[in-house]
Coordinates of C-alpha atoms in Angstrom, one line a residue:
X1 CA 97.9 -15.0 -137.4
X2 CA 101.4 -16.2 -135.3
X3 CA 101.8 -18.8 -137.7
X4 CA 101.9 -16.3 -141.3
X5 CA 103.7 -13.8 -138.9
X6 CA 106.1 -17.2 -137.9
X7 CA 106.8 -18.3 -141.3
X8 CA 107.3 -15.2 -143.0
X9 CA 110.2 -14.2 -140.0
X10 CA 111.7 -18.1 -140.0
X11 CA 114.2 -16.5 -142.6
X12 CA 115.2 -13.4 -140.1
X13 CA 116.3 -15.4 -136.9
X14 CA 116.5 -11.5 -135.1
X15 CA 113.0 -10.5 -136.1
X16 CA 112.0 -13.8 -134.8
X17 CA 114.2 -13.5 -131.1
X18 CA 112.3 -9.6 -131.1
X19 CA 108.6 -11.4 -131.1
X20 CA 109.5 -14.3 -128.5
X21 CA 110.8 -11.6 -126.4
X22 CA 107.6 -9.3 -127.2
X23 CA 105.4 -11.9 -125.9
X24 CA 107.5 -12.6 -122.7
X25 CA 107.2 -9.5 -122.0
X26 CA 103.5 -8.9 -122.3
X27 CA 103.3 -12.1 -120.2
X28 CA 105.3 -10.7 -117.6
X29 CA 103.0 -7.7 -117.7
X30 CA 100.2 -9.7 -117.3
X31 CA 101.2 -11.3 -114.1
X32 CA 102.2 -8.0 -112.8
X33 CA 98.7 -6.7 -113.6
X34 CA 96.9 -9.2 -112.4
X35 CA 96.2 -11.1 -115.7
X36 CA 94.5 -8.3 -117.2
X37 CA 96.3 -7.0 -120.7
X38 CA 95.2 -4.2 -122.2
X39 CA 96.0 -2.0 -125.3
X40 CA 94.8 1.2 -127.1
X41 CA 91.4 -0.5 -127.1
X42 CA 91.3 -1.0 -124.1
X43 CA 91.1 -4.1 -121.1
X44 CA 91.6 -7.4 -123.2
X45 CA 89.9 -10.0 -120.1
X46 CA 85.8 -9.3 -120.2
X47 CA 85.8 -12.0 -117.7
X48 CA 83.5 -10.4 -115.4
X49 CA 83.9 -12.6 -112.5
X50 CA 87.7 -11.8 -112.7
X51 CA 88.3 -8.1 -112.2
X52 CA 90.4 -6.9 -109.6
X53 CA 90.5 -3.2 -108.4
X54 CA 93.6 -1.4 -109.8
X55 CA 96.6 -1.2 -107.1
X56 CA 96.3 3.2 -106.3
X57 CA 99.6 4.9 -107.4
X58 CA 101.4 6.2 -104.5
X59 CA 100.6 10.0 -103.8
X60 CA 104.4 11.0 -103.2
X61 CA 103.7 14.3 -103.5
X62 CA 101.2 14.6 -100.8
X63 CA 102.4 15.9 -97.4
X64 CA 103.3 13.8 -94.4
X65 CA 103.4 15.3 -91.1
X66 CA 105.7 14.0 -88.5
X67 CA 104.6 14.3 -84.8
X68 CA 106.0 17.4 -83.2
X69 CA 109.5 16.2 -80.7
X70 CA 110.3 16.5 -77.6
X71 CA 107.3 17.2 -75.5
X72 CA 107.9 18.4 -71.8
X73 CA 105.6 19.9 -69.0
X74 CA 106.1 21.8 -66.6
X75 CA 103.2 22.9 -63.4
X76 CA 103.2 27.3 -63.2
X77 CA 100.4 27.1 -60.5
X78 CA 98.2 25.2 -58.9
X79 CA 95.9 24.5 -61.9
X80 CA 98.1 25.2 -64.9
X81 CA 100.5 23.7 -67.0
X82 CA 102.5 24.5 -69.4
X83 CA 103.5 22.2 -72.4
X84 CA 107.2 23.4 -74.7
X85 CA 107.7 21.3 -77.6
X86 CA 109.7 21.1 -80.7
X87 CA 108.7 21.8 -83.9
X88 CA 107.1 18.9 -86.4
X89 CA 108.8 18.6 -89.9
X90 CA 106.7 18.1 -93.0
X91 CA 107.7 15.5 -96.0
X92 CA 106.9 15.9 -99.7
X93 CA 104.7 19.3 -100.2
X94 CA 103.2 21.0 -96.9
X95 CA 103.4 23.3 -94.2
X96 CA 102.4 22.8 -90.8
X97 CA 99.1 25.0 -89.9
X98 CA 98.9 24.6 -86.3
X99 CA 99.3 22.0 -83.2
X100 CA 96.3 20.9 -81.6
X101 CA 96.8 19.9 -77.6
X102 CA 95.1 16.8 -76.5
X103 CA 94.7 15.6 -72.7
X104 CA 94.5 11.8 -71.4
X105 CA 94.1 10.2 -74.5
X106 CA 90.4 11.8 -75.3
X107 CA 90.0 12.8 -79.3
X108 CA 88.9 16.9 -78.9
X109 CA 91.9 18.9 -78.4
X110 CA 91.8 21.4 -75.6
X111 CA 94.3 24.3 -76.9
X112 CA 95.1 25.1 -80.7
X113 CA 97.6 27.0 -81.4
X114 CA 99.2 28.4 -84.7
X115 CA 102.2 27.4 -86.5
X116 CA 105.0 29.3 -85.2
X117 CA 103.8 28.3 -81.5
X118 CA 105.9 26.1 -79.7
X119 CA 103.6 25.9 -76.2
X120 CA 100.7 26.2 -74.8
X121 CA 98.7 26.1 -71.4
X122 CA 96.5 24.3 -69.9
X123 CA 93.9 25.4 -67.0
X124 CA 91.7 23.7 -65.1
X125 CA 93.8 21.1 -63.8
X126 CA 92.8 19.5 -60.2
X127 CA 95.7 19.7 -57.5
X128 CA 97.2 16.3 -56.7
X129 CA 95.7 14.9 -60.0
X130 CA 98.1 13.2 -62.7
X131 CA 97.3 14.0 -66.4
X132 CA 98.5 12.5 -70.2
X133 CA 99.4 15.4 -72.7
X134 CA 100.3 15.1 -76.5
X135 CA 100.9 17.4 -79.1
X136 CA 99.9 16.6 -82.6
X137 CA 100.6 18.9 -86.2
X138 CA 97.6 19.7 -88.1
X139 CA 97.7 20.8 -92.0
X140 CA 96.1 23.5 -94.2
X141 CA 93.6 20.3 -95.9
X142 CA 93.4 19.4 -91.7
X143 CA 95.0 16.4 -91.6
X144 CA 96.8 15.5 -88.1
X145 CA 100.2 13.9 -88.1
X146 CA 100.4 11.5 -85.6
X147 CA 100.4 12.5 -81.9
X148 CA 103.9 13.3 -79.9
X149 CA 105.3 10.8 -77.4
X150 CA 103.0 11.4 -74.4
X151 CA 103.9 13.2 -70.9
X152 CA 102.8 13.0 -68.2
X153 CA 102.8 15.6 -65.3
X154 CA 101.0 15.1 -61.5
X155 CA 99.9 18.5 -60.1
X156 CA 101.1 19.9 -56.7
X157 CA 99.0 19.2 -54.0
X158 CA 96.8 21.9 -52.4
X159 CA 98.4 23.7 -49.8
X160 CA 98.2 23.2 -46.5
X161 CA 97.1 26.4 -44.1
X162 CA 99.9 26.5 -41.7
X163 CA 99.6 26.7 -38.5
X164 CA 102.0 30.0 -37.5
X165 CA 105.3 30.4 -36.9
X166 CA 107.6 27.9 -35.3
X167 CA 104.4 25.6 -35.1
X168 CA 102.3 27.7 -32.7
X169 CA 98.5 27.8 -33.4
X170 CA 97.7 31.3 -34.8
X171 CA 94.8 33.1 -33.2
X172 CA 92.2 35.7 -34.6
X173 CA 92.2 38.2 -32.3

């Protein structure tokens, strides 16, 4: 079939260029599709023994959250914390639905709040113990961005009954 298609064209050097150039490029495309050609009737390799899944399109539409910024913590009592962060940002189409707090590394989150909320608190929290926050955004479809740059906060120590003023022992009477 070249060869008719060959001969006929050997009289039209450009028609002849366009059909070198038409194979090179279906070659090319080959390669690039990892020697599978197909047309309108579909894949052109049955070679069974050679299929190779097809590379997944990029979903650049789907959103990406980046971890919320600038964690800080900050002890309000014996036993609470408070965490202030700043807001996460959103690529491609998305809106943040909430943070989720997460303590010492562990997987359940142990405050949620919603979007607009920029901190939360923590109870519960042993005097004289040191504890690992981050803060991580959460979408509608509930995927979690990745978490914030950790802090890390050590509570006041319990304290101490004093012993009255200027250092005398107090007495109950």
């Amino acid at each position: 079939m070249l060869r008719r298609f060959f001969t006929r064209c050997a009289a039209r050097p450009s028609v002849v260029a366009s059909a070198v150039l038409a194979v090179a490029s279906l070659v090319a495309l080959s390669v690039l599709a990892g020697g599978r050609l197909t047309s309108a009737a579909g894949p052109q390799d049955h070679r069974s023994d050679d299929r190779r899944p097809a590379s997944p399109v990029p979903d650049v539409l789907s959103p990406v959250l980046q971890p919320p910024r600038g964690l800080e913590a900050e002890a309000t009592g014996p036993s609470t914390v408070r965490l202030i962060w700043q807001e996460a940002t959103v690529t491609g189409r998305g809106v943040v639905a909430g943070y989720r707090v997460f303590q010492d590394g562990t997987s359940t989150a142990v405050v949620s709040v919603g979007p607009e909320v920029l901190t939360a608190e923590v109870g519960s929290l042993e005097p004289g113990i040191s504890y690992g926050f981050t803060v991580r955004a959460i979408d509608a479809d509930g995927r979690y961005s990745a978490p914030s740059e950790e802090v890390e906060l050590t509570m006041p120590a319990r304290p101490t009954v004093s012993d009255g003023p200027q250092g005398t022992p107090s007495h109950a009477d």
